[in-house]
Coordinates of C-alpha atoms in Angstrom, one line a residue:
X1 CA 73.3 136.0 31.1
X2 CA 75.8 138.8 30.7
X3 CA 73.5 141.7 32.3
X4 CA 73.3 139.7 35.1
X5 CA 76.8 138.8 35.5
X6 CA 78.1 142.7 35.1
X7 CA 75.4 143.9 37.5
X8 CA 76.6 140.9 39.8
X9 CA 80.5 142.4 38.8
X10 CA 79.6 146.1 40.0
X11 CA 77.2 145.1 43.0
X12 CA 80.2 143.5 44.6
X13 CA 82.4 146.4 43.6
X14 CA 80.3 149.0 45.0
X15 CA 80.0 146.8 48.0
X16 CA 84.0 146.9 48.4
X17 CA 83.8 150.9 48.0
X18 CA 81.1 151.0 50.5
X19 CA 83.0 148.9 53.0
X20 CA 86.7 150.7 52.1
X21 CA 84.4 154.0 53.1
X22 CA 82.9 152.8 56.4
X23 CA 85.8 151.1 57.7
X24 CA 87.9 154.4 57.0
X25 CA 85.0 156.9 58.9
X26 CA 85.0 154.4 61.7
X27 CA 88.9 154.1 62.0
X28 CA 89.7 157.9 61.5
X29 CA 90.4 158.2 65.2
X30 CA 92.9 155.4 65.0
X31 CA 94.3 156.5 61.8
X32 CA 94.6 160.2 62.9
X33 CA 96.6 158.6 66.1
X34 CA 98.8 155.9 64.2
X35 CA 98.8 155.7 60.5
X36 CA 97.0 158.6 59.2
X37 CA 100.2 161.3 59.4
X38 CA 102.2 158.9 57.4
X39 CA 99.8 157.5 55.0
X40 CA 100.0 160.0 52.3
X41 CA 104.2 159.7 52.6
X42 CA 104.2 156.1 52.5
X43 CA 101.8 156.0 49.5
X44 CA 104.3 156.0 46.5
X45 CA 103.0 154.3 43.7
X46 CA 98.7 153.3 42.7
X47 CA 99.4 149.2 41.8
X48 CA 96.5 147.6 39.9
X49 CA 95.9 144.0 38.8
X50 CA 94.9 145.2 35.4
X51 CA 95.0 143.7 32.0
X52 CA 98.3 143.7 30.6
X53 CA 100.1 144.1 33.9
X54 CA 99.5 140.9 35.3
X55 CA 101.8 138.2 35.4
X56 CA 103.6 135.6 38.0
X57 CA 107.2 138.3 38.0
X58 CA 105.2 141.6 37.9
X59 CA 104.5 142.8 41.4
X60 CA 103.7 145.4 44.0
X61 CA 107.0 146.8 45.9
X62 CA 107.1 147.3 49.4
X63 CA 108.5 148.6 52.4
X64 CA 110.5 146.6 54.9
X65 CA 108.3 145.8 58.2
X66 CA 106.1 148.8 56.7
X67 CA 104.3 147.3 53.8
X68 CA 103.1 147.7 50.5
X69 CA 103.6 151.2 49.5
X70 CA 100.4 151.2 47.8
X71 CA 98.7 151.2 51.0
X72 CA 95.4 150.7 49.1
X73 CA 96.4 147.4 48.6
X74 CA 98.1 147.3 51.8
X75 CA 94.4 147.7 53.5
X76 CA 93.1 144.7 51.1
X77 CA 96.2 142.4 52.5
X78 CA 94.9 143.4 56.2
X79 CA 91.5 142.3 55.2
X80 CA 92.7 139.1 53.7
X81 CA 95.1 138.3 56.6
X82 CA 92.4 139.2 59.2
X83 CA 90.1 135.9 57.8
X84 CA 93.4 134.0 56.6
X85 CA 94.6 133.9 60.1
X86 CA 90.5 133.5 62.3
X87 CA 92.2 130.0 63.2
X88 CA 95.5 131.3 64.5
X89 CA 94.3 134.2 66.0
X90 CA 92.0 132.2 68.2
X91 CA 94.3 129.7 69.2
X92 CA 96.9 132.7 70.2
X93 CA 94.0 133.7 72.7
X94 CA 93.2 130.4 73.7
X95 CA 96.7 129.6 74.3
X96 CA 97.4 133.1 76.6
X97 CA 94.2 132.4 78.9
X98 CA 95.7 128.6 79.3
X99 CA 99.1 129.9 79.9
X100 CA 98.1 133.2 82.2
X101 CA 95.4 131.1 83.7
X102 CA 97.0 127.9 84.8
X103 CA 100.0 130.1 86.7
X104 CA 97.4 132.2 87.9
X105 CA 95.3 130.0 89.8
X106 CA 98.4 128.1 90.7
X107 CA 100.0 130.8 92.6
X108 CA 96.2 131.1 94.3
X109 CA 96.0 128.2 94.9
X110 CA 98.9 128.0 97.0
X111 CA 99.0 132.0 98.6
X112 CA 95.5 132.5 98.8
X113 CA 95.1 131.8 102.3
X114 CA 98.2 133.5 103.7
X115 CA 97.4 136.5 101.5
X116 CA 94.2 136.9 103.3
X117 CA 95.5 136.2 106.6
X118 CA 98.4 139.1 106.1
X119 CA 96.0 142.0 105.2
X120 CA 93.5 141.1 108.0
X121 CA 96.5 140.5 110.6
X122 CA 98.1 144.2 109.6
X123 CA 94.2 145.5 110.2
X124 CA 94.7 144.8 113.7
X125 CA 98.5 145.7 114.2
X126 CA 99.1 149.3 115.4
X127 CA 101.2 151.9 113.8
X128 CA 104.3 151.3 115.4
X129 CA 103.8 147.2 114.6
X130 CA 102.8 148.2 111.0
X131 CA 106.3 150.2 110.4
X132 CA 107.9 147.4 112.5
X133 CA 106.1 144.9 109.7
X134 CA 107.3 146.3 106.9
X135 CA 110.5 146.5 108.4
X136 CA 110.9 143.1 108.5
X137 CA 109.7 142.3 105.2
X138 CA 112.4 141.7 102.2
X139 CA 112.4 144.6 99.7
X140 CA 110.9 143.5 96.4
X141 CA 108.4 142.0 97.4
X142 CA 104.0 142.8 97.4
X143 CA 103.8 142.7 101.1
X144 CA 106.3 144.8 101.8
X145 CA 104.8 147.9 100.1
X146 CA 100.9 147.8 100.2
X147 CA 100.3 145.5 103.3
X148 CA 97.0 146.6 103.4
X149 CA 96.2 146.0 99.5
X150 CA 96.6 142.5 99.7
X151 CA 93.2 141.6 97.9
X152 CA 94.2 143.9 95.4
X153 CA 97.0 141.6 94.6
X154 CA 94.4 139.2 93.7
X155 CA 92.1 141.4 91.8
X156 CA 94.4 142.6 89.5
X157 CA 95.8 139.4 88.2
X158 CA 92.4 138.3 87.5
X159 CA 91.0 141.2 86.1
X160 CA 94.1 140.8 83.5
X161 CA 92.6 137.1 83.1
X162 CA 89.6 138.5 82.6
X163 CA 90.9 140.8 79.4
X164 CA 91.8 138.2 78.2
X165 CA 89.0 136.4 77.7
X166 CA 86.8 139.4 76.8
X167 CA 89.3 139.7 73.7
X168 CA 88.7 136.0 72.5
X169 CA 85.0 136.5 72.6
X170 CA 84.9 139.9 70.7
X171 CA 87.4 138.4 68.2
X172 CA 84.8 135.2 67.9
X173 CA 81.9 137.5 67.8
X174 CA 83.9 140.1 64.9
X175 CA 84.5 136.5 62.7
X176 CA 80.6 135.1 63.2
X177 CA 78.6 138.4 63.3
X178 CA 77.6 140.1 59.6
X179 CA 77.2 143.2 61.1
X180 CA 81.0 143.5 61.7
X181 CA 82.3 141.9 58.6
X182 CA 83.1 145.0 57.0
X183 CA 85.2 146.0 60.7
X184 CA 87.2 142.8 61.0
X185 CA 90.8 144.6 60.7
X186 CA 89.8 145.9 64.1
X187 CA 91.0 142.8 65.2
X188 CA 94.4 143.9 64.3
X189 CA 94.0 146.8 66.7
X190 CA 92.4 145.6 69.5
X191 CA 94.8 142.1 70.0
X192 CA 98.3 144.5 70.2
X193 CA 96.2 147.0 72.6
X194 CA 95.3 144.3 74.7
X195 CA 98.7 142.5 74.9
X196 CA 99.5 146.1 75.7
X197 CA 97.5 146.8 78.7
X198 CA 98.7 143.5 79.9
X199 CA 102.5 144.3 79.6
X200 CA 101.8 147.6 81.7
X201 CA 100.1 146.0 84.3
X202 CA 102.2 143.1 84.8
X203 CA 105.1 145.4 84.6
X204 CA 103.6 147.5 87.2
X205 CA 103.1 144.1 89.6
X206 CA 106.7 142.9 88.6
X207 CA 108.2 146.2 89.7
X208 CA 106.8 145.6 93.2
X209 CA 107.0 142.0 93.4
X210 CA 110.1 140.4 91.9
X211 CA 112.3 138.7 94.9
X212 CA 109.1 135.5 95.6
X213 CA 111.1 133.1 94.4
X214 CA 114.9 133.9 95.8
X215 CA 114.8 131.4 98.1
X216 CA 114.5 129.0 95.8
X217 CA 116.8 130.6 93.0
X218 CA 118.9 133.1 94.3
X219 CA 119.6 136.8 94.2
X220 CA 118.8 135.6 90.2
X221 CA 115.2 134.7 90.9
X222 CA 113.4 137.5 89.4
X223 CA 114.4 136.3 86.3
X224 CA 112.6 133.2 86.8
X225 CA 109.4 135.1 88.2
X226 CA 109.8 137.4 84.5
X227 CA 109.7 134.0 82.4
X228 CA 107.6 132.0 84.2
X229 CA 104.9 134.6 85.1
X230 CA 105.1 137.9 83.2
X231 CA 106.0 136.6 79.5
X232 CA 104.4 133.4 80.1
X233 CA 101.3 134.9 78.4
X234 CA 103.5 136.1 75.4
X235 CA 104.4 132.7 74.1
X236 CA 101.4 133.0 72.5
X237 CA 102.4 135.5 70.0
X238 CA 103.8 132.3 68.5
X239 CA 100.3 131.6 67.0
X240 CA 99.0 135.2 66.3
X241 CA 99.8 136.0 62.5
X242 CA 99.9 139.9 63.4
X243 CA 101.4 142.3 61.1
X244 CA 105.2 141.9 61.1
X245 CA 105.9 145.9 62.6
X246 CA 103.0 145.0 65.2
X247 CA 105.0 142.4 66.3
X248 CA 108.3 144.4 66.8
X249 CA 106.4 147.3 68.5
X250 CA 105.2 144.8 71.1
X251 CA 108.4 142.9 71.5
X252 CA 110.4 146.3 71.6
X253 CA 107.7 147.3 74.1
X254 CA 108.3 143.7 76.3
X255 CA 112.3 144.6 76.5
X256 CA 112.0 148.2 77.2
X257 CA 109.3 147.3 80.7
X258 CA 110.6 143.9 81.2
X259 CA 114.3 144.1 80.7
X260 CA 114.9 148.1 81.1
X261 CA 112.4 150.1 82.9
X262 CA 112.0 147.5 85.6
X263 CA 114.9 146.5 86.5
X264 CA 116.9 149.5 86.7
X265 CA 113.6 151.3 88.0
X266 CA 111.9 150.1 90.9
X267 CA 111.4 150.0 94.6
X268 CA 114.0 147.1 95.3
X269 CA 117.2 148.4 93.5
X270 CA 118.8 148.0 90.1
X271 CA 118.0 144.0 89.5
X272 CA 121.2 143.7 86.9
X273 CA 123.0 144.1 90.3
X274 CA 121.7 141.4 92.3
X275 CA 122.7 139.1 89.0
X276 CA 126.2 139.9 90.0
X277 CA 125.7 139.7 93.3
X278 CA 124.1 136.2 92.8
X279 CA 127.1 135.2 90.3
X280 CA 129.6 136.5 93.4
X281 CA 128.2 134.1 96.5
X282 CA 128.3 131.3 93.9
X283 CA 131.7 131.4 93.8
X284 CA 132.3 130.6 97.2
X285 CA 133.5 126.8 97.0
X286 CA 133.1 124.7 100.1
X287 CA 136.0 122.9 101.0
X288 CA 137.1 119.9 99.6
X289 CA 136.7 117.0 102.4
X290 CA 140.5 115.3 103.4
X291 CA 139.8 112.0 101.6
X292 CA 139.7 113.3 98.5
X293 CA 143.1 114.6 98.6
X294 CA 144.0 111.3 99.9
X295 CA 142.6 109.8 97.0
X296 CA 144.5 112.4 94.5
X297 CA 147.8 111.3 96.6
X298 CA 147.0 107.8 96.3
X299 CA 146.7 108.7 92.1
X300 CA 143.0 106.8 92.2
X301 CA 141.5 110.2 91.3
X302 CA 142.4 113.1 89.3
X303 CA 143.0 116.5 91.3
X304 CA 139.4 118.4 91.4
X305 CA 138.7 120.8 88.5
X306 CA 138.9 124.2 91.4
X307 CA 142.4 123.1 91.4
X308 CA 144.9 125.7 89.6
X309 CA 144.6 125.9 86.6
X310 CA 141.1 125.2 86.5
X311 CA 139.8 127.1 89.2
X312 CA 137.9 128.9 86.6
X313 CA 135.7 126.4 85.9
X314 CA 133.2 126.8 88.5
X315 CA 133.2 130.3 87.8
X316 CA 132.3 129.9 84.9
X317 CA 129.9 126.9 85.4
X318 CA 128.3 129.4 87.7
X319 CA 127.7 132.7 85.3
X320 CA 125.8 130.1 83.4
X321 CA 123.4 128.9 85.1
X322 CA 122.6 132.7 86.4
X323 CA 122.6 134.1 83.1
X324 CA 121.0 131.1 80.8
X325 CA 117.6 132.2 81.8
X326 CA 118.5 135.6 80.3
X327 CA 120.3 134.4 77.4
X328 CA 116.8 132.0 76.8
X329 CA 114.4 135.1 77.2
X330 CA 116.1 137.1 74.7
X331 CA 116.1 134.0 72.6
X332 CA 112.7 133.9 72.6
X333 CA 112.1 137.5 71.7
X334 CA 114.1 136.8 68.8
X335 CA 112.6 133.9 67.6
X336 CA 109.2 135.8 68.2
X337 CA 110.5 138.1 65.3
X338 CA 112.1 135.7 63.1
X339 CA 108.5 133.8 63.1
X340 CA 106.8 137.0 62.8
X341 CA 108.7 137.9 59.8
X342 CA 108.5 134.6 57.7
X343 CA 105.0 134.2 58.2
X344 CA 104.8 137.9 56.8
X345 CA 106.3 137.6 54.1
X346 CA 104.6 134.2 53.1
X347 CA 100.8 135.8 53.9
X348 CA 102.3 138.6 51.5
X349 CA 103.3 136.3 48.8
X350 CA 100.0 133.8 49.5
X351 CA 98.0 137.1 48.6
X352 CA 99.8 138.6 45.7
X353 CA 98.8 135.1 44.4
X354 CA 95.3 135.0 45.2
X355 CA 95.0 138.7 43.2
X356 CA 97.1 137.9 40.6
X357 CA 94.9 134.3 40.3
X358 CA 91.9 136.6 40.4
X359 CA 92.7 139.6 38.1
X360 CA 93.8 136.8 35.3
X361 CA 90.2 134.9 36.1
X362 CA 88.4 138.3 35.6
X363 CA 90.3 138.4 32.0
X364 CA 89.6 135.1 31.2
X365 CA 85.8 135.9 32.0
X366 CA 85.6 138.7 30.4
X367 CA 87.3 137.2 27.0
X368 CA 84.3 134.5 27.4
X369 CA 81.4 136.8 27.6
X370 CA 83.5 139.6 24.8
X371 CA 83.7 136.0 22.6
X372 CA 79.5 134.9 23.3
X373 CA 78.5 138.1 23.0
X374 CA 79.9 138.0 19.3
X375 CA 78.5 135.0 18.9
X376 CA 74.9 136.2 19.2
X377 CA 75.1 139.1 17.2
X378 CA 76.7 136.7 14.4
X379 CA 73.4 134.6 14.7
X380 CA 71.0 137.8 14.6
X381 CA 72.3 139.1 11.4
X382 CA 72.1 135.6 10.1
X383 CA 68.9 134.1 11.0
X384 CA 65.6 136.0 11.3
X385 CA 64.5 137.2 14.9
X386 CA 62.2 134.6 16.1
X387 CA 64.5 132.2 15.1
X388 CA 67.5 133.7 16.6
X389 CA 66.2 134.1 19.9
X390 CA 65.1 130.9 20.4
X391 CA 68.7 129.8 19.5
X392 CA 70.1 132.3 22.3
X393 CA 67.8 130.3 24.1
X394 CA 68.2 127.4 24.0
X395 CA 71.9 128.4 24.4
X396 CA 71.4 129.5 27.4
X397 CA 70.3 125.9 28.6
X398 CA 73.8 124.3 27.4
X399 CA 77.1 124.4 29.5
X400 CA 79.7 127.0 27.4
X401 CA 82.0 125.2 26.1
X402 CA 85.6 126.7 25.2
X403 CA 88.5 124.6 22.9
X404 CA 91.7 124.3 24.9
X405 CA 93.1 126.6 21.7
X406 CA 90.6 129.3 23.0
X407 CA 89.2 129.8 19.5
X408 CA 86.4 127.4 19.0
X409 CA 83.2 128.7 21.0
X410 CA 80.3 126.4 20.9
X411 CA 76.7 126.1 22.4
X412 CA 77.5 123.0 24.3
X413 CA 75.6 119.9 22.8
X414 CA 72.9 122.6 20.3
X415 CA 74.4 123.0 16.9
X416 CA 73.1 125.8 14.6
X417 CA 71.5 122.9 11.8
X418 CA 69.5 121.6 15.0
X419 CA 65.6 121.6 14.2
X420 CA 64.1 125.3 14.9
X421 CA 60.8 124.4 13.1
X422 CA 57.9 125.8 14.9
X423 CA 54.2 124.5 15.0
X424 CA 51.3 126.9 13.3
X425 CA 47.8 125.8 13.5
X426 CA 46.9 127.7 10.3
X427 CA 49.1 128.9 7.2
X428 CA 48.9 130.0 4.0
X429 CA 50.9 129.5 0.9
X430 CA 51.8 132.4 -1.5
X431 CA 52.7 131.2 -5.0
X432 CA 53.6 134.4 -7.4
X433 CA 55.2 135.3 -10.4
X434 CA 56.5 138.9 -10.6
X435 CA 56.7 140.1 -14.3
X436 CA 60.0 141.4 -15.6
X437 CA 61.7 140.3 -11.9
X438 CA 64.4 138.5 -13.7
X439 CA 65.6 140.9 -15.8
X440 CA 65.4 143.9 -13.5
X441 CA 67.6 142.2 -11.0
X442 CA 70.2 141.9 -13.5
X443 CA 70.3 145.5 -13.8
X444 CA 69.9 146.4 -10.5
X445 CA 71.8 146.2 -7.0
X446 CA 71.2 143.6 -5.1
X447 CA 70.5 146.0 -2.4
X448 CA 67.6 147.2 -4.2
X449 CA 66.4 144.2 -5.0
X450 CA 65.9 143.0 -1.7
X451 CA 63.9 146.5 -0.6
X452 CA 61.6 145.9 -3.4
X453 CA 60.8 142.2 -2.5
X454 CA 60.6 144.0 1.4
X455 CA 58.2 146.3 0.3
X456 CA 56.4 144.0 -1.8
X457 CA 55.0 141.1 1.0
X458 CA 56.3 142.8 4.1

């Protein structure tokens, strides 16, 4: 009916206003700190999907990275994103816990034993043997600089671990509990401030242990240690649909720690320098055996490429491979963007869609119940009461039916010559003849006519 369909309309409206007001009370803290100052300046223009302004060309401008500059609207795109992206957003956890955890308990699995041994053998060593110790131990590395914190080496990784998986279980709980239906955009604050604490700490652990794996790769190897156990965790940003300027705040955040702060501050020395220091002792060629300059002479084999005027080639060979793991990391931070972006925009252009599908539904709704509601009053002033209602009725009890043209508007199968006889147990028949009646409605209005006959039986 179409009391019950308008109170359904405003119940759901007063429910959005109810949940726009609660979330903004429990975010003020978070808005006073991050978007609050800016809101009112970023708020240019009060975009509805209205009658009349609809249509596929018409819509809402925007900011670059920013957003909508109706940030009303821009809060109902972060409320549509958060439950457009529940199955991306859990895989992005799902995927850092795999990623964190497997190199985690890899590295464990492998040092655990001789981590433990180390802290309990510098318990017994005695000062002199403790500074000797750290002497003796290469700079850059855990040991060297808490010896007796070697547990906490272990601690802290798994604590990060354990963040982690604390986020994917609030996230989970956020998208199955009611009771925090109205606060899923949280979701959007707590996945960057987690990703956050984890960048500090594992910047803090990379600035005292980066030179593990230089045995294996050179004065170079921190590099490897960066990708391979610091941003390993990050891939997953991948598969987190966050908010485009989210994404560059924690990617600008990764270079500045990973690629900035840490390498030109820690206790080791400037990293950037032992990458040219690496690239130098490559360049050292061994010797090239007798028989292959026999060979040359003998013209079976061309002259070897170090020969002038290739002798570049190694060098170049060798900056390469030092600086290809580089080269691949900030190829990866880029590509981090460039994902971030285009799946931005096309959650942006998915949900100007959806409203401008639902603003042209409400019209079209609304024309329907303008066109029944018509409808009826035509049959009241035709038919008496009684009969009317049980017309209304029975319409009621029919599927609407609409022509393709819009104009026709029908009771589904019920037509208005259908059978509205009703049964009466008793009855009794009037037959009259009213002197003069033919002659004074000739001279009369028909209006006053039909009192007189009201007055007359009624």
């Amino acid at each position: 009916e179409p009391g019950a369909t308008e109170h359904e309309t405003e119940t759901r409206s007063a429910w959005r206003v109810r949940a726009k007001t609660e979330r903004e009370k429990a975010m003020v803290f978070l808005d006073v700190l991050v978007n609050y100052g800016c809101r009112r300046w970023l708020h240019k223009e009060d975009y509805t999907f209205d009658e009349g302004e609809v249509s596929s060309s018409s819509k809402p401008s925007q900011y670059p990275l920013l957003g909508f500059k109706d940030r009303h609207l821009e809060d109902d795109y972060l409320e549509y994103l958060v439950v457009a992206s529940r199955a991306r957003i859990i895989l992005g956890y799902v995927t850092a816990i795999l990623l964190y955890g497997s190199e985690l308990f890899a590295s464990l699995w492998v040092n655990y034993d001789i981590i433990i041994w180390i802290g309990q053998l510098y318990g017994f060593m005695s000062d002199e043997q403790k500074e000797d110790f750290k002497e003796g131990r290469r700079e850059g590395t855990f040991v060297k600089y808490f010896p007796n914190s070697t547990r906490v080496f272990l601690v802290i990784p798994c604590l990060l671990l354990l963040m982690f998986i604390l986020g994917l279980v609030a996230v989970v709980c956020m998208y199955q509990m009611k009771r925090f239906e109205k606060h899923r955009t949280w979701i959007f604050y707590i996945t960057p401030a987690i990703y956050l604490l984890y960048m500090a700490f594992a910047g803090v652990g990379f600035a005292y242990d980066n030179q593990g794996y230089n045995d294996f790769f050179g004065q170079a190897g921190w590099v490897i240690v960066l990708i391979f156990s610091h941003a390993a965790p990050l891939a997953s940003l991948f598969f987190i649909s966050l908010p485009a300027l989210v994404m560059f705040e924690l990617m600008i955040v990764f270079v500045l720690v990973f690629l900035v702060i840490v390498p030109l501050c820690n206790p080791a020395e400037n990293l950037w320098n032992l990458v040219g220091e690496a690239r130098d002792s490559c360049l050292i060629q061994e010797s090239v055996p007798e028989y292959v300059y026999a060979a040359v002479e003998a013209g079976l084999l061309s002259p070897p490429p170090d020969a002038p005027p290739d002798a570049g080639k190694y060098e170049e060979m060798d900056i390469f491979r030092i600086v290809s793991p580089i080269i691949l990391l900030c190829v990866l931070v880029v590509c981090v963007l460039v994902v971030s972006v285009i799946v931005d925009i096309t959650n942006r252009q998915s949900f100007i869609s959806k409203k401008i599908i639902d603003a042209l539904t409400k019209q079209r709704e609304q024309q329907l119940l303008q066109q029944k509601e018509d409808q009826e009053n035509l049959i009241h002033s035709i038919f008496p009461p009684m009969v009317a209602k049980n017309l209304i009725r029975r319409q009621t009890q029919q599927p609407l039916k609409v022509s393709q043209s819009g104009r026709d508007f029908g009771f589904g199968d019920m037509s208005l010559v259908r059978s509205v006889a009703q049964m009466h147990h008793e009855g009794t028949i009037l037959f009259t003849d009213i002197v003069g009646f033919t002659s004074m409605s000739q001279t009369v209005a028909p209006q006053q006519v039909m009192e007189f006959l009201h007055e007359l039986f009624v």
